[in-house]
XYZ file of C-alpha atoms in Angstrom:
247
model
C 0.000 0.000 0.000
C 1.295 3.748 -0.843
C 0.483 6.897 -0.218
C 2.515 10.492 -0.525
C 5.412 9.991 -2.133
C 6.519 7.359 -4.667
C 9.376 7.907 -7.172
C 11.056 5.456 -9.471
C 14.333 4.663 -10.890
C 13.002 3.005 -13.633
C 12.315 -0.517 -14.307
C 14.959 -2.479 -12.425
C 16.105 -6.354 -14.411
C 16.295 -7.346 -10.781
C 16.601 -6.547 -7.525
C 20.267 -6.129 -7.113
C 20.160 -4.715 -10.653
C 17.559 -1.924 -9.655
C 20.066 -1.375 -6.048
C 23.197 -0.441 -8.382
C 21.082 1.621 -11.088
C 18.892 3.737 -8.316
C 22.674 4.153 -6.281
C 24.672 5.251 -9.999
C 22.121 7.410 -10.911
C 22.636 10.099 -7.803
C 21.880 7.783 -4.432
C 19.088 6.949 -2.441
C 16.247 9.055 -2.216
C 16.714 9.862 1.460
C 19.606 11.415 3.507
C 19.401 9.565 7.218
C 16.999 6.476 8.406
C 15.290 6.947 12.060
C 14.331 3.871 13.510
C 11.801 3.145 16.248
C 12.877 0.057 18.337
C 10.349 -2.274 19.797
C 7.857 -3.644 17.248
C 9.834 -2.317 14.292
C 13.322 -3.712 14.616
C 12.897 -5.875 17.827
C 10.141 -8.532 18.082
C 9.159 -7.345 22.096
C 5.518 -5.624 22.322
C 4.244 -9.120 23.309
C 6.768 -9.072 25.868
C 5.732 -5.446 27.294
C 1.705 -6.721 26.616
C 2.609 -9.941 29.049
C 4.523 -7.780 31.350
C 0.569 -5.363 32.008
C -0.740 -8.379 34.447
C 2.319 -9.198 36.256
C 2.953 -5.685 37.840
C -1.049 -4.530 37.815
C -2.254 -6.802 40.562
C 0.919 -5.201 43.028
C -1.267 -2.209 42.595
C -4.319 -2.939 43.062
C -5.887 -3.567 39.901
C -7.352 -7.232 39.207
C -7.199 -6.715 35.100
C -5.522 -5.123 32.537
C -7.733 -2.673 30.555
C -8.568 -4.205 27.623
C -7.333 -1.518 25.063
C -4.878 0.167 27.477
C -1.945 -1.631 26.052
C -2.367 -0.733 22.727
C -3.212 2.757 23.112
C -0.039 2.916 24.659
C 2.116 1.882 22.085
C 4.812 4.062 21.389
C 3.837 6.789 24.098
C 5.958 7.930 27.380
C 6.281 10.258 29.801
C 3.550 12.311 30.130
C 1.537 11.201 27.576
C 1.788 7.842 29.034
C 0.605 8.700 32.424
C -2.523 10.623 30.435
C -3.331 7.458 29.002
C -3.348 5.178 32.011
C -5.169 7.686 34.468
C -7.718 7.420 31.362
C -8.232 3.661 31.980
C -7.385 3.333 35.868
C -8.506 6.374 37.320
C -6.980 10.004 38.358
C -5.629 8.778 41.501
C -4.110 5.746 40.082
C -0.097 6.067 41.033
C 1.138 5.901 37.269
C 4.779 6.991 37.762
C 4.768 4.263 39.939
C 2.956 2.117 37.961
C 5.131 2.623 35.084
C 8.289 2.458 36.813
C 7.569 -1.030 37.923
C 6.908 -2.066 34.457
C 10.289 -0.434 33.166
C 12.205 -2.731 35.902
C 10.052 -5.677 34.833
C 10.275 -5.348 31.194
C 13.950 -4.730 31.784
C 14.346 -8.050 33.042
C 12.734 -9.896 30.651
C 14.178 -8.280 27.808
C 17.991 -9.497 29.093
C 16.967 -12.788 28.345
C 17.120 -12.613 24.731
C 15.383 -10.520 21.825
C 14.029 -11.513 18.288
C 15.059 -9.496 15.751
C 12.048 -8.895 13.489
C 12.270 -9.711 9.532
C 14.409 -7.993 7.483
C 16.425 -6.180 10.157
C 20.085 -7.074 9.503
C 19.796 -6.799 5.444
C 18.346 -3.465 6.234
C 20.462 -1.941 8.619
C 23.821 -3.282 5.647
C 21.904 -2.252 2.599
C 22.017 1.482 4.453
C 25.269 1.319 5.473
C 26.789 0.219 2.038
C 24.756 3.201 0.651
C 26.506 5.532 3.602
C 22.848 6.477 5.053
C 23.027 7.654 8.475
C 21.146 6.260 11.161
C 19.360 6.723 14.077
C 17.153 5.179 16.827
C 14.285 7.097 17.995
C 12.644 5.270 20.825
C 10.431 5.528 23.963
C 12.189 3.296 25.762
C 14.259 4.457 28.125
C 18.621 4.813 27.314
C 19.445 2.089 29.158
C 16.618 -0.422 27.459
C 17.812 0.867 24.016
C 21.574 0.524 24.751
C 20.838 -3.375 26.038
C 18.272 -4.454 23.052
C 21.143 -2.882 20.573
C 23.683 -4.841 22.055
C 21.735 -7.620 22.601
C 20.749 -7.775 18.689
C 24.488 -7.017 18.037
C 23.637 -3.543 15.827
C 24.839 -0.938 17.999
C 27.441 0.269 15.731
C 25.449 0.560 12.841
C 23.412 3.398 14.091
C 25.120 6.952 14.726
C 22.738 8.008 17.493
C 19.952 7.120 19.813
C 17.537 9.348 20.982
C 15.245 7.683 24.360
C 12.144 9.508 25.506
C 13.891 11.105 28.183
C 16.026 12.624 25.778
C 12.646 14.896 25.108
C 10.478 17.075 26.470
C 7.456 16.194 24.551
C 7.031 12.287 23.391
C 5.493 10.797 20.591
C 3.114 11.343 19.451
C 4.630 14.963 18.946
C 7.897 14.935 16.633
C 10.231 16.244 18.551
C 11.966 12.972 19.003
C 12.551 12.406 15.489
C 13.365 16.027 14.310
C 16.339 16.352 17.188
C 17.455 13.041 15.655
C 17.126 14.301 12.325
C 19.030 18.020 13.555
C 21.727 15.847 15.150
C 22.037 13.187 11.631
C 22.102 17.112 10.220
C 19.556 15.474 7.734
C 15.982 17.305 6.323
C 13.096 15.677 7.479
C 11.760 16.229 4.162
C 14.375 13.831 2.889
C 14.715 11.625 5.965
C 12.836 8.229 6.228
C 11.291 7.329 9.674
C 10.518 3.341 10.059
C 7.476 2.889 12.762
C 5.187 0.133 13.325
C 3.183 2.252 16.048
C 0.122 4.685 15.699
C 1.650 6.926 17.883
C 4.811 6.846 15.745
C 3.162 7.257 12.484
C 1.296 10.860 14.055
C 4.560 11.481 15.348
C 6.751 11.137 11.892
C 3.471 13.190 9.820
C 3.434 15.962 11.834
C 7.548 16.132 11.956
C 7.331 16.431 7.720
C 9.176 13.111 7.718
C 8.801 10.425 4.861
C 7.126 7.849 7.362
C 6.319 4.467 6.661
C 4.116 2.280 9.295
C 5.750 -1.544 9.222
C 2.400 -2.706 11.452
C 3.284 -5.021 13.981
C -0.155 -5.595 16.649
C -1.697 -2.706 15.732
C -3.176 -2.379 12.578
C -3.047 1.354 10.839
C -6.687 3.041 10.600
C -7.831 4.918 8.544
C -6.323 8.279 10.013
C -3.298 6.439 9.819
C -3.320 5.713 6.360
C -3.855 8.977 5.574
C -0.762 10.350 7.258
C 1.787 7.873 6.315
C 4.011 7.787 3.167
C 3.755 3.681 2.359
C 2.763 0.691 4.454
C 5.431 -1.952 4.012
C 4.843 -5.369 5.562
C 8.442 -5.863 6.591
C 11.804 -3.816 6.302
C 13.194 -6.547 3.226
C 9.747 -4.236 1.709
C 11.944 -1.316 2.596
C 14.824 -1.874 1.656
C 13.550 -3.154 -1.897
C 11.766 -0.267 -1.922
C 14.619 2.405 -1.358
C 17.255 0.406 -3.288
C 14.598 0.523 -7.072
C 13.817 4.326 -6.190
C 10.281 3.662 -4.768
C 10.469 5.303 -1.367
C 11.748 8.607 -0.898
């Protein structure tokens, strides 16, 4: 699925074939990548989903609000604790609440990640193109610095940005334009990879070429409005950017 956006180096004889002609011809079509983490290069919403009715009941609360998890997708901060006041009440201790799933989460994710489709030939198609990249995340530093790690791609990427980093999280854009100032890339001409709704709001209202990669949430139709292209993975991405079609 497309939307704003599509350009074309011509008719490539094959993949590889369309790679080299689109890179000859003047380069890529963007300047810098940003990243969002979980859902979108690591395989771990489920994990922060199944993490909800461990730490709930140690406050009180017998059930997880049904659509509290993925309303939260991609939030932080402030705009988290908006969102879970919303479902557990006003006097419902959320930095509290949201600490304990941090810690939780933490330890869970030390045991191992996924990475999700497509990741690795991604993250060296960019790099032999000399793209600069970034991760733009909610998570907090110290999550981001052990899933990197963890999936062995920390030195592919030439900053992180965490939503402490920011005063205002997603689904406002200042989390991908101070990556984007730092990368000293246009968002005009600087892709941002999300899989959340949050995300996608986030990367439209920053100017950015965004592209949702859904993961659990599936994009509505405000979504599909505001994003550039829907890919179903990143190997969709990177084919896409190496014939020309994404920029």
């Amino acid at each position: 699925m497309e939307g704003r956006g599509k350009y074309s180096c011509g008719p490539p004889l094959s993949r590889i074939m369309g790679k080299r002609k689109c890179i000859k011809e003047g380069g890529l079509l963007v300047d810098g990548v940003i990243f969002d983490m979980d859902g979108l290069m690591f395989d771990t919403e489920p994990l922060w989903t199944d993490t909800w009715p461990i730490i709930l009941p140690e406050f009180g609360f017998d059930e997880v609000p049904a659509a509290m998890p993925d309303t939260m997708r991609g939030s932080s901060g402030e705009s988290a604790f908006r969102i879970m006041r919303s479902f557990l009440g006003e006097d419902a201790p959320v930095e509290d609440i949201w600490a304990r799933l941090k810690e939780e989460a933490h330890k869970a994710l030390a045991l191992g990640i996924t990475k999700k489709p497509g990741l690795d030939e991604l993250l060296e198609f960019l790099r032999g193109a000399g793209i600069p990249m970034a991760v733009a995340s909610s998570s907090s530093p110290s999550i981001i610095e052990m899933n990197l790690a963890n999936g062995g791609v920390t030195d592919y990427f030439a900053l992180t940005i965490s939503g402490e980093d920011v005063d205002r999280p997603k689904p406002d854009p200042q989390v991908f334009l101070v990556s984007a100032e730092r990368m000293g890339t246009d968002p005009a001409k600087t892709l941002v990879l999300e899989d959340s709704l949050n995300g996608v709001r986030a990367g439209a209202a920053g100017g950015f070429i965004t592209v949702m990669v859904p993961d659990m949430v599936a994009p509505t139709e405000e979504i599909k409005a505001l994003y550039t292209r829907e890919c179903k993975d990143l190997i969709e991405v990177r084919d896409l950017l190496a014939t020309g079609e994404l920029g």
